[in-house]
Tab-separated table of C-alpha atoms and ligand atoms in Angstrom:
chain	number	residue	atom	x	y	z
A	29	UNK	CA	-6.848	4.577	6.143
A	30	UNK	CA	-3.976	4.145	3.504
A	31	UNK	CA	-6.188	2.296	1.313
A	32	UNK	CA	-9.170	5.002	1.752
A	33	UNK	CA	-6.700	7.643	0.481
A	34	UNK	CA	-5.165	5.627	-2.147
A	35	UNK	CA	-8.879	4.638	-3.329
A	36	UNK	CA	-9.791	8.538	-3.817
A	37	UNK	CA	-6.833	9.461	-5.762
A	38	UNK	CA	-4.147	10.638	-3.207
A	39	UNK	CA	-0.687	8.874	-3.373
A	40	UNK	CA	0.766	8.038	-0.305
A	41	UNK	CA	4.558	8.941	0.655
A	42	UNK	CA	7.599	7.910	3.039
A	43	UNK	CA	7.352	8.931	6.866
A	44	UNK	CA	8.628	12.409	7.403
A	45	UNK	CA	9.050	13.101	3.400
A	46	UNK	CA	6.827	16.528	2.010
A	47	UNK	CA	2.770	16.005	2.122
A	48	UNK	CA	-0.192	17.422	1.531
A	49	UNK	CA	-1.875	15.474	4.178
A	50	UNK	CA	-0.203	14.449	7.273
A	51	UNK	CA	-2.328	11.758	9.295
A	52	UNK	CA	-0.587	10.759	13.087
A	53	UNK	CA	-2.745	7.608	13.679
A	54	UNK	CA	-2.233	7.939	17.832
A	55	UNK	CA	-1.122	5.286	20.324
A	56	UNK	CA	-1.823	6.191	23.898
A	57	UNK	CA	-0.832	3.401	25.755
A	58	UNK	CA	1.696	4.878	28.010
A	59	UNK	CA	1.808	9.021	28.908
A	60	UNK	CA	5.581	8.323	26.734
A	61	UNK	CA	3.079	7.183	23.496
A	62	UNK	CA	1.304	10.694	23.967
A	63	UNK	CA	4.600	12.496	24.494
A	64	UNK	CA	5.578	10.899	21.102
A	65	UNK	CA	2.567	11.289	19.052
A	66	UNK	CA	3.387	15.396	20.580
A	67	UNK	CA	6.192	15.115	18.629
A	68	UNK	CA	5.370	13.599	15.174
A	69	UNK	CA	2.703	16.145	15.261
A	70	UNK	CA	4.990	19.032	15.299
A	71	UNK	CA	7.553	17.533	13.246
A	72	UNK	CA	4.924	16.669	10.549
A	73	UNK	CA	3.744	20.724	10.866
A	74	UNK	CA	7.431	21.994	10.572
A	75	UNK	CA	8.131	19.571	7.181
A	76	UNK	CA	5.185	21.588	5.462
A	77	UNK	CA	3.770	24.286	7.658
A	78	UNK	CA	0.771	24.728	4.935
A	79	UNK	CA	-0.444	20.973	5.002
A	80	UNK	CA	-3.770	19.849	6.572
A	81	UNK	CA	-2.793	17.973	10.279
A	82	UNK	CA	-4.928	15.326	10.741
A	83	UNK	CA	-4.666	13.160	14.399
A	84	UNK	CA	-6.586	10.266	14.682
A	85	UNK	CA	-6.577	7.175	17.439
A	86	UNK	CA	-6.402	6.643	20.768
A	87	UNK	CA	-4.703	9.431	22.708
A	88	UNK	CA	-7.809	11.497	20.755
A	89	UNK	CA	-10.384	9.430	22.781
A	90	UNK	CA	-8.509	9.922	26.146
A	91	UNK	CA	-6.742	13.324	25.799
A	92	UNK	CA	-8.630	15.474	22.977
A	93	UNK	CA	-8.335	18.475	25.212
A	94	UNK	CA	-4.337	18.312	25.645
A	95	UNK	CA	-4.567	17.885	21.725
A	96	UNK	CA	-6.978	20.759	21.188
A	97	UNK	CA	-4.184	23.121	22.688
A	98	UNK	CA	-2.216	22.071	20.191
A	99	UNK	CA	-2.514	25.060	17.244
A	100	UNK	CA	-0.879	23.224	14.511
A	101	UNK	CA	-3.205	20.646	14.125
A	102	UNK	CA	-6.249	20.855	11.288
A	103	UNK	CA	-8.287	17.600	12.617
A	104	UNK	CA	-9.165	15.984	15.107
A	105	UNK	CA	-10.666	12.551	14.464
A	106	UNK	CA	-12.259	9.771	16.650
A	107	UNK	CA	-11.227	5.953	16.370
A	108	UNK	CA	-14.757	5.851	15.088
A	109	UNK	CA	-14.374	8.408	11.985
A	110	UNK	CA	-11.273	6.656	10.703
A	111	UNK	CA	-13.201	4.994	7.487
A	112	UNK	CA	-14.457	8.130	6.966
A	113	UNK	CA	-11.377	10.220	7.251
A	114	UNK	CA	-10.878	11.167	3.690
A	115	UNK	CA	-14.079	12.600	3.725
A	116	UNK	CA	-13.335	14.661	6.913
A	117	UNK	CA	-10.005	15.997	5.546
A	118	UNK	CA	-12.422	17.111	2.019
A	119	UNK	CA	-14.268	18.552	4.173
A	120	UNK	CA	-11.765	19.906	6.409
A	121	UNK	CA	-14.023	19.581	10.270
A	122	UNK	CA	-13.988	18.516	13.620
A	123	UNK	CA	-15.485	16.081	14.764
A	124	UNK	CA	-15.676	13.500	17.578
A	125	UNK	CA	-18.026	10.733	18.621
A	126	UNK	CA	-18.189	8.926	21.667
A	127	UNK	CA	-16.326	5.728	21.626
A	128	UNK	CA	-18.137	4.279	24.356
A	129	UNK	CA	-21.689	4.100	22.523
A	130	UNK	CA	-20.027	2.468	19.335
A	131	UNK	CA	-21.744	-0.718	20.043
A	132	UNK	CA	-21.085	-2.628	16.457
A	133	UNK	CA	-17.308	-3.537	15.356
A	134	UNK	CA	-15.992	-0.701	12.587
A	135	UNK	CA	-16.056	-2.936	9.474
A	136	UNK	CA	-12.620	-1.657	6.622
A	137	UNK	CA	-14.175	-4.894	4.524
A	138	UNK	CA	-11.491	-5.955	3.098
A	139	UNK	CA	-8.544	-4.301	2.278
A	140	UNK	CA	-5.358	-4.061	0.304
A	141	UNK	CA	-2.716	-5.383	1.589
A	142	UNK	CA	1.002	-4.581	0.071
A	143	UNK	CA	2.597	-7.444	2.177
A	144	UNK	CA	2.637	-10.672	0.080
A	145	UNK	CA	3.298	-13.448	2.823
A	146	UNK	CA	1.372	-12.944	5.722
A	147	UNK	CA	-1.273	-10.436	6.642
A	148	UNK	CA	-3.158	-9.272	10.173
A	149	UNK	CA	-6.383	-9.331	10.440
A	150	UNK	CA	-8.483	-7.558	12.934
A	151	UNK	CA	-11.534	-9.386	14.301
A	152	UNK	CA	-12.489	-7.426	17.153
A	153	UNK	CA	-12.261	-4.186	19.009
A	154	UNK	CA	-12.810	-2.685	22.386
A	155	UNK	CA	-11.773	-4.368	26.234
A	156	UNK	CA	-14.071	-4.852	28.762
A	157	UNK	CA	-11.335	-6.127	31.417
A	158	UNK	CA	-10.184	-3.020	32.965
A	159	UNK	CA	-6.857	-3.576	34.059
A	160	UNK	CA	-5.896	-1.014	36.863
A	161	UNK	CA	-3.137	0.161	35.080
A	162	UNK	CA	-4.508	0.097	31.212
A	163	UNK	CA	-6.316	3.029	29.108
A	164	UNK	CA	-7.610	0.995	26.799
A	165	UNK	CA	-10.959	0.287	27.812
A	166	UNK	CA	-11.537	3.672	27.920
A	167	UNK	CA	-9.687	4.685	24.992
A	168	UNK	CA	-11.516	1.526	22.993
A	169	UNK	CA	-14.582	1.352	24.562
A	170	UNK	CA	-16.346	-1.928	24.601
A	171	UNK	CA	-16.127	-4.956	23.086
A	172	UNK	CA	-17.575	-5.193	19.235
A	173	UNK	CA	-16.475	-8.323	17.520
A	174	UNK	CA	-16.421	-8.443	13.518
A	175	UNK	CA	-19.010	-10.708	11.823
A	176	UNK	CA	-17.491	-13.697	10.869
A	177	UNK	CA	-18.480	-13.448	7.098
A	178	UNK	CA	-16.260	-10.541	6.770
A	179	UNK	CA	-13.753	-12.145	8.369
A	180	UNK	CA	-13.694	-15.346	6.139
A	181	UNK	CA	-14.158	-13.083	3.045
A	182	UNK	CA	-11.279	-10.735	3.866
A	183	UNK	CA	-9.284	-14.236	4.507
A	184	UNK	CA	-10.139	-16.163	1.405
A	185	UNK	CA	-10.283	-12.679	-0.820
A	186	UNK	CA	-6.046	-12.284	0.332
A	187	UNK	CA	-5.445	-16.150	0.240
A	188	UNK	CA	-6.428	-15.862	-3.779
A	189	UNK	CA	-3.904	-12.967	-4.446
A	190	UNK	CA	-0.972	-14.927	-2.286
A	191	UNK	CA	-0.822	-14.669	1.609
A	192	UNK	CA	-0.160	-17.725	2.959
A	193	UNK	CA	-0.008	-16.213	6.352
A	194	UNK	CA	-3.032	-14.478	9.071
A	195	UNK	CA	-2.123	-13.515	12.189
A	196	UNK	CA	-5.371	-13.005	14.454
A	197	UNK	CA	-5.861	-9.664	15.975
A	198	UNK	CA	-7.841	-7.811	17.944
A	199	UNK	CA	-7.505	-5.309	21.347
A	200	UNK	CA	-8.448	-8.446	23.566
A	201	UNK	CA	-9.186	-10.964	21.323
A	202	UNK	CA	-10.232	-13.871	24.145
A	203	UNK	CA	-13.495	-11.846	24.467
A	204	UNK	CA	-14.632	-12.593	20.939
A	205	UNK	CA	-18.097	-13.315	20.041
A	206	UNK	CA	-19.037	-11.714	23.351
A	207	UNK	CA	-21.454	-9.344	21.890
A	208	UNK	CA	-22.510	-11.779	19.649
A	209	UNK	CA	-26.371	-13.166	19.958
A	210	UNK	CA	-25.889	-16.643	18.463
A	211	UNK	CA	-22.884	-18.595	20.861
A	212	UNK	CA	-20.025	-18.089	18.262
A	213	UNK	CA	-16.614	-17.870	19.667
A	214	UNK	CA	-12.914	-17.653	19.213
A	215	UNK	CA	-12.813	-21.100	18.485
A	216	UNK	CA	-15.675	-21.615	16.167
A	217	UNK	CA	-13.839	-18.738	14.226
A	218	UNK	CA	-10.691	-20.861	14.216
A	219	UNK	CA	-12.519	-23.363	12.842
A	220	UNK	CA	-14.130	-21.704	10.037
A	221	UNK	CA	-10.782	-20.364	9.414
A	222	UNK	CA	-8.847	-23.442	9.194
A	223	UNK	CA	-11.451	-24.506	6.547
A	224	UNK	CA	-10.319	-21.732	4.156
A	225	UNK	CA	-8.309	-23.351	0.926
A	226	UNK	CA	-5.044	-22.216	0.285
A	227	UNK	CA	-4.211	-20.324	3.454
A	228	UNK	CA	-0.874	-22.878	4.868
A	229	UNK	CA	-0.847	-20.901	8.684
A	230	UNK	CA	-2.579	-19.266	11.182
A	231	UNK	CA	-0.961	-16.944	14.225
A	232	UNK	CA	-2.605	-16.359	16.953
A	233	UNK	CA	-1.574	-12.442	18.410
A	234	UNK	CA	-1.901	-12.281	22.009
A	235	UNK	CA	-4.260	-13.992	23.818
A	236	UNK	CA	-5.350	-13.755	27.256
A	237	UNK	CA	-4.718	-17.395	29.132
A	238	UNK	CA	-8.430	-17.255	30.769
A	239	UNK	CA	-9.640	-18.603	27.473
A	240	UNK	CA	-7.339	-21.337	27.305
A	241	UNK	CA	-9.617	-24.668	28.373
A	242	UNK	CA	-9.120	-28.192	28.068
A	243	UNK	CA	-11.950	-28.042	25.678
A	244	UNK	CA	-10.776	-25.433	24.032
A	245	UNK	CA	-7.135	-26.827	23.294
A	246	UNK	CA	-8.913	-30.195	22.422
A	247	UNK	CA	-10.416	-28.368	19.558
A	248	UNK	CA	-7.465	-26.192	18.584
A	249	UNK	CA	-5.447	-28.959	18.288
A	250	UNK	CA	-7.384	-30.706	15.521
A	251	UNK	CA	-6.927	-27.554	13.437
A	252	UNK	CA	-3.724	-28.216	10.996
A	253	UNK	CA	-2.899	-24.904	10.413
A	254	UNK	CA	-2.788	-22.885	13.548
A	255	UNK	CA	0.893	-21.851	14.716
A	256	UNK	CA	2.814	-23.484	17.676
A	257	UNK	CA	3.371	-20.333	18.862
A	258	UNK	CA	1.272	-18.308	21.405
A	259	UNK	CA	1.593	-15.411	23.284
A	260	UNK	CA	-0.083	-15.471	27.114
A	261	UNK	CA	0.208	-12.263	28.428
A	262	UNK	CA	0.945	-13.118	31.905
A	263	UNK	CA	2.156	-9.380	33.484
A	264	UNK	CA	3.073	-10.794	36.967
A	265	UNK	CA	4.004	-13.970	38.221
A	266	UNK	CA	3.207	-12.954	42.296
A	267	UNK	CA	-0.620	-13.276	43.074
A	268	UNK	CA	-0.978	-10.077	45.151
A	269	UNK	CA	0.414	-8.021	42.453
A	270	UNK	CA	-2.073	-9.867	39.802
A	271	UNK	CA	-4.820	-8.679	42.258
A	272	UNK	CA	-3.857	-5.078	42.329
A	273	UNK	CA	-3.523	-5.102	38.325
A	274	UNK	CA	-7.209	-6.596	38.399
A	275	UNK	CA	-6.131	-9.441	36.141
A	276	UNK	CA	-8.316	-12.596	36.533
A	277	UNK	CA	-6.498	-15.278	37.074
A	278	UNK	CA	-4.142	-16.642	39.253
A	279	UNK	CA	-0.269	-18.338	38.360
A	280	UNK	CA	-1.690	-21.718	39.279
A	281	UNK	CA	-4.611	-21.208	36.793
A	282	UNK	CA	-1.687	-19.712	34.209
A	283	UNK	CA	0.449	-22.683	34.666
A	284	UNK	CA	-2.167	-25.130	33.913
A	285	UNK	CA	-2.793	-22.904	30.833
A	286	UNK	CA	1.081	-23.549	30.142
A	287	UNK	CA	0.710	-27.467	30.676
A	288	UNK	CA	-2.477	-28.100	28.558
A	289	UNK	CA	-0.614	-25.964	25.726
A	290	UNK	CA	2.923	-27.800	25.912
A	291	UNK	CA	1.117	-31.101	25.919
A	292	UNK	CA	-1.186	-30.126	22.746
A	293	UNK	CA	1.775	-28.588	20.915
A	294	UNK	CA	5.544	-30.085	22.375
A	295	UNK	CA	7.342	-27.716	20.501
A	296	UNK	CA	5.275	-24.737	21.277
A	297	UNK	CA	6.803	-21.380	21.618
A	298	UNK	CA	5.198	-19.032	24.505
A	299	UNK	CA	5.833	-15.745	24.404
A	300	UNK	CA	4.952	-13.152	27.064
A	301	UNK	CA	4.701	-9.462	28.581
A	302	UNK	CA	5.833	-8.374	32.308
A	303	UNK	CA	5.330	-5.201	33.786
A	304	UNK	CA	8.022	-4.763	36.632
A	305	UNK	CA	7.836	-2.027	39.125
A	306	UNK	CA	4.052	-1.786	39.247
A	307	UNK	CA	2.923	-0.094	42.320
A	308	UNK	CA	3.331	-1.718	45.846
A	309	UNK	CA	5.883	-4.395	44.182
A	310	UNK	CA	8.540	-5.281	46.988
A	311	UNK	CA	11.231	-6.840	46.491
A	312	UNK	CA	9.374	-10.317	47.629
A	313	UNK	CA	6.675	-9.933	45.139
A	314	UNK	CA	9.587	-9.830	42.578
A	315	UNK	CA	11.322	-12.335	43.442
A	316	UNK	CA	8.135	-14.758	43.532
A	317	UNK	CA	7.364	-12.937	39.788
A	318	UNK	CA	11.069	-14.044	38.970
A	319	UNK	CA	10.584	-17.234	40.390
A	320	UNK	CA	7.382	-18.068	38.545
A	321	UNK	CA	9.348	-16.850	35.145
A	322	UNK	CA	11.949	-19.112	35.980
A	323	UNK	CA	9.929	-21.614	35.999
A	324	UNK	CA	8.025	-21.456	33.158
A	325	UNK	CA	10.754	-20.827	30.981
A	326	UNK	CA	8.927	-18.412	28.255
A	327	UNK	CA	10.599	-18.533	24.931
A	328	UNK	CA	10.666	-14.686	24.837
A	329	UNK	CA	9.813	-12.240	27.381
A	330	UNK	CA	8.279	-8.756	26.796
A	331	UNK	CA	9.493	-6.676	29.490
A	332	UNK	CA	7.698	-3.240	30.285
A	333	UNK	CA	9.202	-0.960	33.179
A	334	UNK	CA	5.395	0.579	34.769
A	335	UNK	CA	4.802	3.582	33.602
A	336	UNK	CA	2.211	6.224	35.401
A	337	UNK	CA	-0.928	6.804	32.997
A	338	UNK	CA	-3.449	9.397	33.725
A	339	UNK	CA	-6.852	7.807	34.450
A	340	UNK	CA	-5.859	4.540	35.621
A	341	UNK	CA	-6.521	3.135	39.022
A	342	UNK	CA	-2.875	2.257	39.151
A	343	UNK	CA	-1.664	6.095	38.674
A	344	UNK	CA	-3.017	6.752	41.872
A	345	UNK	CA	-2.442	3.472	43.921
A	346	UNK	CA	0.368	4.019	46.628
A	347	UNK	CA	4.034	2.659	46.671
A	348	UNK	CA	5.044	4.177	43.366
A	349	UNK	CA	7.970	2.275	42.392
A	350	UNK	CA	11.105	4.156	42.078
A	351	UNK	CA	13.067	4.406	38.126
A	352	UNK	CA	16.200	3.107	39.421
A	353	UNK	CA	14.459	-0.401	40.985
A	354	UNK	CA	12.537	-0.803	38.240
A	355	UNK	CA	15.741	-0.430	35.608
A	356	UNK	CA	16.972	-2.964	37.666
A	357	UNK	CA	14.220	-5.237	37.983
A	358	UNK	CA	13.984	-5.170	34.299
A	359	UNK	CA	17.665	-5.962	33.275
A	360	UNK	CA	17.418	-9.276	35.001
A	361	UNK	CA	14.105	-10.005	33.027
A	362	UNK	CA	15.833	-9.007	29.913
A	363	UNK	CA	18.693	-11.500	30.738
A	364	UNK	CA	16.664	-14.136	31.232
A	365	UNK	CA	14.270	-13.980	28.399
A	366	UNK	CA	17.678	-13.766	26.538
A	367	UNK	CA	18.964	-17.168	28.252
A	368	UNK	CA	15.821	-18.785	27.241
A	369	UNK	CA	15.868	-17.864	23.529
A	370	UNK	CA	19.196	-18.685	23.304
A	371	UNK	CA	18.599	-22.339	25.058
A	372	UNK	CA	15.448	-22.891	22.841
A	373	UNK	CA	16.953	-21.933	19.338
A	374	UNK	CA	19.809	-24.319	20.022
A	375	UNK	CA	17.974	-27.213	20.439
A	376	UNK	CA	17.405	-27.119	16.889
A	377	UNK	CA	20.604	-27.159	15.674
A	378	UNK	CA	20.910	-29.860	13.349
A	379	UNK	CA	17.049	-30.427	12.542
A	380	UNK	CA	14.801	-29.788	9.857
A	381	UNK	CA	12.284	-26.742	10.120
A	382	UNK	CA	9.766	-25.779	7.592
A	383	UNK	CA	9.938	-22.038	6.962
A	384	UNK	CA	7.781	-19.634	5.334
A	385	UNK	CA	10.043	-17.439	3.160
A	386	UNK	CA	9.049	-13.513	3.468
A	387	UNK	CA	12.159	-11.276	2.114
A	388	UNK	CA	15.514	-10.652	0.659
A	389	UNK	CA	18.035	-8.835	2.679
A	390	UNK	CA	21.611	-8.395	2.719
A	391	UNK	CA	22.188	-11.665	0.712
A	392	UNK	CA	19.871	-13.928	2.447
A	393	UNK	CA	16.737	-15.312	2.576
A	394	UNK	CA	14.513	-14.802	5.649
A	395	UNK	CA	11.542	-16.069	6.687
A	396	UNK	CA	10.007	-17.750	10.218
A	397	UNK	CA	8.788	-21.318	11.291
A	398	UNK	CA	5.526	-21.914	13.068
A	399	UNK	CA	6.764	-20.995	16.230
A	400	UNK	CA	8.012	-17.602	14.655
A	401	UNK	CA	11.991	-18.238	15.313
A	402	UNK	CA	13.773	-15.996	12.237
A	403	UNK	CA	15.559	-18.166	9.650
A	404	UNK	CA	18.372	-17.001	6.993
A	405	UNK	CA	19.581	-19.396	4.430
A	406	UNK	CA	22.279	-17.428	2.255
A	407	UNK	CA	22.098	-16.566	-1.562
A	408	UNK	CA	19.081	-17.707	-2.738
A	409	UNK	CA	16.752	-14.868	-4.459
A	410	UNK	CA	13.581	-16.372	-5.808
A	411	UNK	CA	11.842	-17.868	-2.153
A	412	UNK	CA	9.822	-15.643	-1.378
A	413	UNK	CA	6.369	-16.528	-0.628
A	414	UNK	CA	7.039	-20.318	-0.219
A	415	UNK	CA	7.426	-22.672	2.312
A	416	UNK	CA	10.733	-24.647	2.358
A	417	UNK	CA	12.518	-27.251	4.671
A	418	UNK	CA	15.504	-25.829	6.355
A	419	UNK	CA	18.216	-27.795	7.977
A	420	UNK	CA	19.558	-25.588	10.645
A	421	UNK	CA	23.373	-24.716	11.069
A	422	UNK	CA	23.880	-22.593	13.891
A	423	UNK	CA	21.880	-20.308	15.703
A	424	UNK	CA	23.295	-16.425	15.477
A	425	UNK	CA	22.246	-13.248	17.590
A	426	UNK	CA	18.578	-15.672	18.508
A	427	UNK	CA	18.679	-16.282	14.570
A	428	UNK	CA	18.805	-19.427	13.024
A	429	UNK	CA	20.820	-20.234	9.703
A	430	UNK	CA	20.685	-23.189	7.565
A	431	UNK	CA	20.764	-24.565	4.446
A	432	UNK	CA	17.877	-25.402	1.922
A	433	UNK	CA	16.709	-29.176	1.489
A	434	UNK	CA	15.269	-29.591	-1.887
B	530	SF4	S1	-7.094	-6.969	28.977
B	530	SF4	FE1	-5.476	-5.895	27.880
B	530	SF4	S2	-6.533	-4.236	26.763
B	530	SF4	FE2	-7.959	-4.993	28.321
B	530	SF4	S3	-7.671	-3.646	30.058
B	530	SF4	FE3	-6.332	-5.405	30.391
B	530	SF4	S4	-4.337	-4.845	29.496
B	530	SF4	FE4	-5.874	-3.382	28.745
């Protein structure tokens, strides 16, 4: 949408500074997102009372009426009109489509990007899954995956003016291809990515661990540049709470997911979310979650306290867990996850990691390895955009600092 604006003349200025335009491009992932996006909303109105208010995003899909009420805004836009949003704030209308008949994936092409190391790209949209306690399928709609020609052009169109770096995104990216006629998948995109000239890495975002087969691994691993680092969202390590979340799989199936992975990649880095407190979790069903975590030993954990949102199954499933347990709950999560990061950085003390060199700040160089741990090396201005060896000194607030090896 930046790029759309920037393309028609407007010039685009820092958050909460005077604008013509104000565009609040809506999360609505939790009823705290919505109480947010409230906010920006009337903050943006009160900076310049005579600008044109334009929301946009998710909470519109889910919640347009509780936004309607709202007399300040100017616009309210679908997920659907957001390449055409320029045109809607010429115009100055309303207007709203259906998300759920959007059957084909909304193409940008590619765009500008102002970062110079590593850039997302979006390959798909829409979640078919319907997690009990997840808007998103209805906020999203379906899945629509992004032809893979625009993909690979976007790619090799950035790789040309720099990026070394594409992270792979997407709402629920496992179900790519899906609406595809010809059997192209996740995979077979990887592959076609991998191919591209010039590009040194490839992240993976999060990815849900029902996609992760032998056969798939086999073929991921022959790819050179993907990242050792992965993030399974795993929300639960009990069964019975899995099964009231509706997600598919059980923690035997995710811990064969974890094995295949650590055997492909030794060094890998999994990262994960947790939702504690969902509704109906005793104290027994945390404990086995805790447990399960314990076992696993995830890099980095995620941790999300449940939170109530409006047309979910899960908002009106019983045994609403109370703030205090689930403050609680979380802490010892948090302390973990923190355990874990510490214990994995340190084991490289001493070794040599390659590291892709983003920004200067405060004296240093930063940039991250493959299996995205932060690395400093201090005083030297001109690495940006390259990838250097590293041999690691000490390992600072989950940080790692070294010195350069020429
Ligand atoms: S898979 Fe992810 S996006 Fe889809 S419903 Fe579940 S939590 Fe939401």
């Amino acid at each position: 949408m930046k790029q759309q604006f920037i393309e028609r003349g407007y010039r685009i200025v820092e958050y909460e500074q005077e604008a013509d335009v104000y565009v609040v491009n809506t999360c609505t992932v939790t009823n705290m997102s919505d109480r947010k996006s409230r906010n920006i909303l009337r903050r943006a109105k009160q900076i310049n009372p005579k600008s044109i208010l334009v929301v946009v995003g998710c909470y519109v899909q889910v919640g347009k009426e509780e936004l309607e009420k709202i007399d300040d805004i100017d616009i309210i836009l679908g997920n659907n009109e957001k390449n055409e949003i320029v045109d809607f704030v010429e115009q100055y209308e309303n207007k709203i489509t259906e998300v759920n008949n959007q059957k084909e994936f909304l193409d940008f092409g590619t765009v500008e990007y102002t970062e110079k190391t590593r850039a997302v790209i979006k390959i798909q949209d829409g979640c078919d899954r319907f997690c009990s306690y997840c808007i998103i399928p209805y906020a999203r709609g379906r899945v629509r995956s992004r032809k893979p020609d625009s993909i690979i052009k976007e790619i090799s169109t950035i790789v040309k003016k720099g990026i070394k770096e594409v992270v792979i995104t997407g709402i629920h990216v496992a179900s790519y291809g899906k609406d595809f006629e010809k059997n192209y998948k996740l995979i077979d995109l990887l592959e076609d990515i991998n191919k591209i000239e010039g590009l040194k890495r490839i992240r993976l975002s999060s990815i849900e661990p029902t996609i992760i087969t032998e056969e798939f691994v086999e073929r991921l691993k022959k790819l050179d540049k993907i990242c050792n680092h992965f993030h399974l969202s795993l929300q639960s390590g009990c069964n019975e709470t899995l099964k009231r979340m509706n997600r598919r799989y059980t923690i035997e199936e995710f811990e064969k997911v974890v094995e295949l992975l650590r055997k492909a990649y030794p060094e890998v880095a999994l990262t994960t979310d947790i939702i504690v407190g969902f509704p109906g979790e005793t104290e027994e069903e945390f404990s086995k979650t805790y447990e399960f975590l314990d076992k696993i030993k995830f890099y980095k954990m995620h941790v999300f306290k449940y939170s109530k949102r409006k047309g979910t199954k899960a908002a009106s499933m019983p045994n609403q867990i109370d703030g205090n347990t689930q403050e609680k709950r979380s802490e010892q999560l948090i302390a973990m996850s923190n355990r874990n990061q510490k214990m994995y950085n340190e084991k490289y003390i001493g070794r040599e990691m390659e590291v892709l060199f983003e920004e200067n700040e405060e004296g240093y160089s930063k940039g991250h390895t493959t299996n995205y741990i932060m690395v400093k090396v201090e005083g030297k201005k001109d690495l940006e955009n390259s990838i250097k060896t590293v041999k690691i000194e000490k390992n600072v607030n989950y940080e790692l600092y070294g010195n350069l090896l020429m």
